[in-house]
Coordinates of N, CA and C in Angstrom, one line a residue:
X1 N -13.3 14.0 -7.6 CA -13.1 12.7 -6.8 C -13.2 11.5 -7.7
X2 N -12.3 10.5 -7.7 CA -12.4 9.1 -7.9 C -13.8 8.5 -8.3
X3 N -14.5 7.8 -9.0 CA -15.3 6.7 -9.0 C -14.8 5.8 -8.3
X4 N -15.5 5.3 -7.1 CA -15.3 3.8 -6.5 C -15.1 2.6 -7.2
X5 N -15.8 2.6 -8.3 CA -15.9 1.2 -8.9 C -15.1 0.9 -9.9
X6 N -13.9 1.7 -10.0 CA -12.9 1.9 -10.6 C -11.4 1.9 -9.8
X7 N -11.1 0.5 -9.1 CA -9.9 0.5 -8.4 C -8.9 0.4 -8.9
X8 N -7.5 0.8 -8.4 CA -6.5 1.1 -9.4 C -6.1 -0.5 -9.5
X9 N -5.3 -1.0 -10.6 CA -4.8 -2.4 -10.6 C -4.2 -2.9 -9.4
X10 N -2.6 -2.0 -9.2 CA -2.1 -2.2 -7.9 C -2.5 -2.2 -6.5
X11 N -3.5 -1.7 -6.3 CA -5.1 -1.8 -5.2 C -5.4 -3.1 -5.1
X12 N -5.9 -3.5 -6.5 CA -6.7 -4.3 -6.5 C -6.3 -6.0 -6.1
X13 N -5.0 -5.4 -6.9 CA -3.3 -6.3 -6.6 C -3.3 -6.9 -5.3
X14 N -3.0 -5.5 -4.5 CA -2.5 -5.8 -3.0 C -3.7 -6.6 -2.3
X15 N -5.1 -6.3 -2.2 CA -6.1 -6.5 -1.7 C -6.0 -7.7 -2.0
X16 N -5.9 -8.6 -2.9 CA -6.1 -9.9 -2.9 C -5.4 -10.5 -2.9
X17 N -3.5 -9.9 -3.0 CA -2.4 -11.0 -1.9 C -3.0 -10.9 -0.7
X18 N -3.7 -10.0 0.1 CA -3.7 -9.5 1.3 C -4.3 -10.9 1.7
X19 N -5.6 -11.0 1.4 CA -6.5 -12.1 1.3 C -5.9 -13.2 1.1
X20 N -5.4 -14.0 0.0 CA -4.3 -14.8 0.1 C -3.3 -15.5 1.3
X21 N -2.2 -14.2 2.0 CA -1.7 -14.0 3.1 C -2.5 -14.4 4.2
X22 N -3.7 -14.1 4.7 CA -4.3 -14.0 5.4 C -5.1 -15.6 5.4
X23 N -5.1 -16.2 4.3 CA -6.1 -17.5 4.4 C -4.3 -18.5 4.7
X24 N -3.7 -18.2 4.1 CA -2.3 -18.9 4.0 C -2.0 -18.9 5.7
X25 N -1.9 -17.8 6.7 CA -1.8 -17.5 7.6 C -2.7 -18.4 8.9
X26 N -3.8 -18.1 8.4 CA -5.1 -18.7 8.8 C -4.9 -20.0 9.0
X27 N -4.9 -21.4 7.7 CA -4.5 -22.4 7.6 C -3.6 -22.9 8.3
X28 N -2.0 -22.0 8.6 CA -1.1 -22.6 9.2 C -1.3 -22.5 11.0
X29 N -2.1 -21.8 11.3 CA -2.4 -21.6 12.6 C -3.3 -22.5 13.1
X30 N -4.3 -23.1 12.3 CA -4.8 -24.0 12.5 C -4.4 -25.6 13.1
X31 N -3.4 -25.9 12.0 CA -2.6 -27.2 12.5 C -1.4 -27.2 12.9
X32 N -0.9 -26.0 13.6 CA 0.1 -25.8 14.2 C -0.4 -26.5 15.9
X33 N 0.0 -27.0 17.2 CA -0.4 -26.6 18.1 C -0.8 -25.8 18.6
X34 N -1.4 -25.5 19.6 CA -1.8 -24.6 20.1 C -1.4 -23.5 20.7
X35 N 0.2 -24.2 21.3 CA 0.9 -23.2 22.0 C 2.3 -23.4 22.0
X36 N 2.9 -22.1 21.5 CA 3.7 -21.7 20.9 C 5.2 -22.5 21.5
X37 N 5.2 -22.6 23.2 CA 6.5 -22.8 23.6 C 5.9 -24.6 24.2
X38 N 6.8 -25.8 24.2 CA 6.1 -26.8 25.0 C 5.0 -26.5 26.2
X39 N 4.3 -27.6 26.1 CA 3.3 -26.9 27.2 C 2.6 -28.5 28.0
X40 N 2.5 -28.4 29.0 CA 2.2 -29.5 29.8 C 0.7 -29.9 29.5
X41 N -0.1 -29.1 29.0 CA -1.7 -29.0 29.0 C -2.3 -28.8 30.3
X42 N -3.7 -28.4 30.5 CA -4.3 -27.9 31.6 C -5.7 -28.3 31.2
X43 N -6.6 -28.4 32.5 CA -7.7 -28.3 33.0 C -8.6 -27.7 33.7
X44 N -9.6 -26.8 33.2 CA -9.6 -26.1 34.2 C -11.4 -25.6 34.1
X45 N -12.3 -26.2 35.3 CA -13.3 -25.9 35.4 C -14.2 -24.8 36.3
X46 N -12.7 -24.3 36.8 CA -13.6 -22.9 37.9 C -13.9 -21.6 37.6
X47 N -13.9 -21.3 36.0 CA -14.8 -20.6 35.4 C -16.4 -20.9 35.1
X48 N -16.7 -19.8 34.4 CA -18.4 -20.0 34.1 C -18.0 -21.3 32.6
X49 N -17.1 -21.6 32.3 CA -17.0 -23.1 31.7 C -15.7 -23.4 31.2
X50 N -16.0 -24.8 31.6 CA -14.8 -26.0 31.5 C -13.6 -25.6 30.3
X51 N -12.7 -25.6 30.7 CA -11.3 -24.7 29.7 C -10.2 -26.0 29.6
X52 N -9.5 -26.7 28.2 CA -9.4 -27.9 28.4 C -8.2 -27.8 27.5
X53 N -7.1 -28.0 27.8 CA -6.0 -27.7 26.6 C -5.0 -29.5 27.2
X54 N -4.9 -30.1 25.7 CA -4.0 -31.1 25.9 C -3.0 -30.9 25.7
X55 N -1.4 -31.7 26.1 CA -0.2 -31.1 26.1 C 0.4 -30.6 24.6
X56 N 1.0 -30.0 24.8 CA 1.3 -29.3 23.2 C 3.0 -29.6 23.0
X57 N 3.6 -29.9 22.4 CA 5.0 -29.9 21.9 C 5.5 -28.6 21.4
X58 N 4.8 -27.5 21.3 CA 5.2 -26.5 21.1 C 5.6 -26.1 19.1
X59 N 6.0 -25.3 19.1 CA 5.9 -24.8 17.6 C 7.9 -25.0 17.0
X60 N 8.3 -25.6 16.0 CA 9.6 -25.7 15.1 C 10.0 -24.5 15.3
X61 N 11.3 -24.3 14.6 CA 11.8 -23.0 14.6 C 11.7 -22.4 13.2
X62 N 11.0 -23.3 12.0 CA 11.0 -23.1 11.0 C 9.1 -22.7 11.0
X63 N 8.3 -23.2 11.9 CA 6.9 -22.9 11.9 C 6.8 -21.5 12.6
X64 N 7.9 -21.3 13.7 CA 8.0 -20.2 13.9 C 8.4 -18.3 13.0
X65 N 9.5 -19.3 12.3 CA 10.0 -18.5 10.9 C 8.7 -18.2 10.1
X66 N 8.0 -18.5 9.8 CA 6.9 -19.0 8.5 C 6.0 -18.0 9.3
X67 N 5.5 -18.2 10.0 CA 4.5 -17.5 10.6 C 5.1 -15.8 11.3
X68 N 6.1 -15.8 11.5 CA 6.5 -14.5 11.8 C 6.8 -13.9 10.2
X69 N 7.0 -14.8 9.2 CA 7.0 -13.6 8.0 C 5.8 -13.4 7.1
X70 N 4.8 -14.5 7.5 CA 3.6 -14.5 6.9 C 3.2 -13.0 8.0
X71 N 3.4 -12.9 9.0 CA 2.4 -11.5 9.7 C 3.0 -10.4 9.7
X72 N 4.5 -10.4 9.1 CA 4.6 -9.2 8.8 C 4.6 -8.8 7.3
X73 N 4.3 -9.9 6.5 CA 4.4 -9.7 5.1 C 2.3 -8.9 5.2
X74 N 1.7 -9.5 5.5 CA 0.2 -9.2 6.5 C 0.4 -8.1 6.9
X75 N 1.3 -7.5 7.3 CA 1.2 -5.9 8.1 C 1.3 -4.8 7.4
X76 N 3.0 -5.4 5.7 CA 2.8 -4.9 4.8 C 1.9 -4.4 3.8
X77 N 1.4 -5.5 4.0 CA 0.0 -5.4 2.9 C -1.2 -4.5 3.2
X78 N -1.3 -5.1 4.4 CA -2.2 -3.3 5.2 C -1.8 -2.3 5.2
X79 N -0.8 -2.4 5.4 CA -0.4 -0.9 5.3 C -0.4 -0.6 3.8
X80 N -0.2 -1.0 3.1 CA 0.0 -0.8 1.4 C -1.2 -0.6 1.0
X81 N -2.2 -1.0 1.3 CA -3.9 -1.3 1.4 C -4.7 -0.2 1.6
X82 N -4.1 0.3 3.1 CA -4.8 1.2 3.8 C -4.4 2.9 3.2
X83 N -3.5 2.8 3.5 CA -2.7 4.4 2.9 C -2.3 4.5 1.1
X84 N -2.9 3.4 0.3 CA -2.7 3.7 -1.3 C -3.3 5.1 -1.4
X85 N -2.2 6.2 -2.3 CA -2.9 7.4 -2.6 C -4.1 7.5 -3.1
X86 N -4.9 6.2 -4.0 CA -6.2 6.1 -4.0 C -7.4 7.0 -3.2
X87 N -7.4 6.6 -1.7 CA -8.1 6.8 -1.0 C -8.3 8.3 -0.8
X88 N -7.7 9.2 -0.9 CA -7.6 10.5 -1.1 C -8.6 11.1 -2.3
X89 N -8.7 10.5 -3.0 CA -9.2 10.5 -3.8 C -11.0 10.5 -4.0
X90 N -11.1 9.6 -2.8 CA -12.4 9.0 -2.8 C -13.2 10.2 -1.7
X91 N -14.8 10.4 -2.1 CA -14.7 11.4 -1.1 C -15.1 10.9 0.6
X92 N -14.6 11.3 1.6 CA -14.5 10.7 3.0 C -15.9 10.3 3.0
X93 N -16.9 10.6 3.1 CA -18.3 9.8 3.3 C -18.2 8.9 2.3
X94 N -17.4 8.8 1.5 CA -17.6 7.0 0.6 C -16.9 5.9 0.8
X95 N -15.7 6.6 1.2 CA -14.7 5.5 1.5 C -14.6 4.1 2.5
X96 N -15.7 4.2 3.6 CA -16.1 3.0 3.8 C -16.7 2.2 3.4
X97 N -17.5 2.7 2.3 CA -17.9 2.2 1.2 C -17.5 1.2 0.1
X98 N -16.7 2.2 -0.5 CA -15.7 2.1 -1.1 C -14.5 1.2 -0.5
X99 N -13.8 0.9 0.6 CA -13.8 0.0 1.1 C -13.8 -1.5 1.4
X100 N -15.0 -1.2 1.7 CA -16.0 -2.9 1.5 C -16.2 -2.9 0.0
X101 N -16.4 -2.0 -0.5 CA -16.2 -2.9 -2.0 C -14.9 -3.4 -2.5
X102 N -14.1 -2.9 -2.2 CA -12.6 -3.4 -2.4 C -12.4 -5.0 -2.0
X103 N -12.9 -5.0 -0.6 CA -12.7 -6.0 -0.3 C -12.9 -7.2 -0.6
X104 N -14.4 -7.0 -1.2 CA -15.4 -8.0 -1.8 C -15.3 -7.9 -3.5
X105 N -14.8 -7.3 -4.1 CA -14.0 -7.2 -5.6 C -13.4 -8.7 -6.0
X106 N -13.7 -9.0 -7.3 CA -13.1 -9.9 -7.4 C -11.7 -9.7 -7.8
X107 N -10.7 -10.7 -7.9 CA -9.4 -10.7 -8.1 C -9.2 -10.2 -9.8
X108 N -7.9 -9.4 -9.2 CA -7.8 -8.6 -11.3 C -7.5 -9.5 -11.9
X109 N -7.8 -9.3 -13.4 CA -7.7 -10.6 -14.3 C -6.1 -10.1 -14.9
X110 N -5.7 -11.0 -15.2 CA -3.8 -10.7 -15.8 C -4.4 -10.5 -17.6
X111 N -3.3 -9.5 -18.0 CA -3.6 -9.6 -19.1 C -3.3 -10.7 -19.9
X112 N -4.4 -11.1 -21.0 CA -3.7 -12.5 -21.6 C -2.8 -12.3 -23.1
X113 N -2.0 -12.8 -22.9 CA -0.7 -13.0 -24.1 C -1.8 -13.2 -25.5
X114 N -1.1 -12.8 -26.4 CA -1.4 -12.3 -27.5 C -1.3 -13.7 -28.1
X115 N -2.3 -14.2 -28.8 CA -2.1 -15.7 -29.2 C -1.3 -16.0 -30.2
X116 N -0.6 -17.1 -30.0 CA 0.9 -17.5 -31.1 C 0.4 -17.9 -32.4
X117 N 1.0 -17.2 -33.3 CA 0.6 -17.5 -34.9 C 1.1 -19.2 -34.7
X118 N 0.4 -19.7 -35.6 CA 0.2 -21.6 -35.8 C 1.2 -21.2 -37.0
X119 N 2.1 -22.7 -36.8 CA 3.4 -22.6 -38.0 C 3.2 -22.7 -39.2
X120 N 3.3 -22.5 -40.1 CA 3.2 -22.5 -41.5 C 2.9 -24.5 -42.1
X121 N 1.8 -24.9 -42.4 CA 1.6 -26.1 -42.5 C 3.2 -26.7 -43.8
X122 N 3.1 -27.3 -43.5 CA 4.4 -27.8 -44.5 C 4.2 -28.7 -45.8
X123 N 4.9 -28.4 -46.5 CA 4.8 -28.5 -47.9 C 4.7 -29.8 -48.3
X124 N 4.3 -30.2 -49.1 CA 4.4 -31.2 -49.4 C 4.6 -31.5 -51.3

């Protein structure tokens, strides 16, 4: 079986587009309106509490575009995440483990380029 603390690159890869995806997704839902098609807003206190939506102009067709490929590019990534042959690897009592450590891993470091030889100082 696998060591945990040894994730594969492309794991480690996906896990933090995923994260990425997911804050990028996050953000745009935020200052989007609230609701998706125009909407008149509502008031409404005959629950156990006051429920309060002002009117909404509804979402572009381009905010619509953006956010429907931000959640499936998100679905990709889960899926890519969840089913890496990795996990096979790991033995089934660790892998929730293992897991949460993934999750919380920090982002892979890129390899860094080989530093450029400095020019030949010139003659004089």
């Amino acid at each position: 079986m696998a060591e945990t603390r040894d994730f594969p690159d492309d794991l480690r890869t996906g896990q933090e587009e995923l994260h990425q995806v997911r804050a990028e997704l996050r953000e745009l839902l935020r200052r989007l309106p609230w609701s998706v098609a125009p909407h008149d807003g509502f008031s409404d206190d005959n629950g156990w509490r006051r429920v309060e939506r002002p009117a909404s102009p509804g979402w572009g067709a381009e905010d619509q575009a953006l956010v429907s490929k931000l959640r499936a590019h998100e679905f990709e990534l889960a899926v890519f995440v969840t089913s890496h042959p990795y996990w096979a690897e790991v033995a089934q009592e660790r892998r929730t483990e293992a897991r949460s450590r993934l999750k919380h891993a920090p982002a892979p470091t890129a390899p860094r380029p080989a530093p450029a030889e400095s020019p030949a100082p010139p003659e004089s």
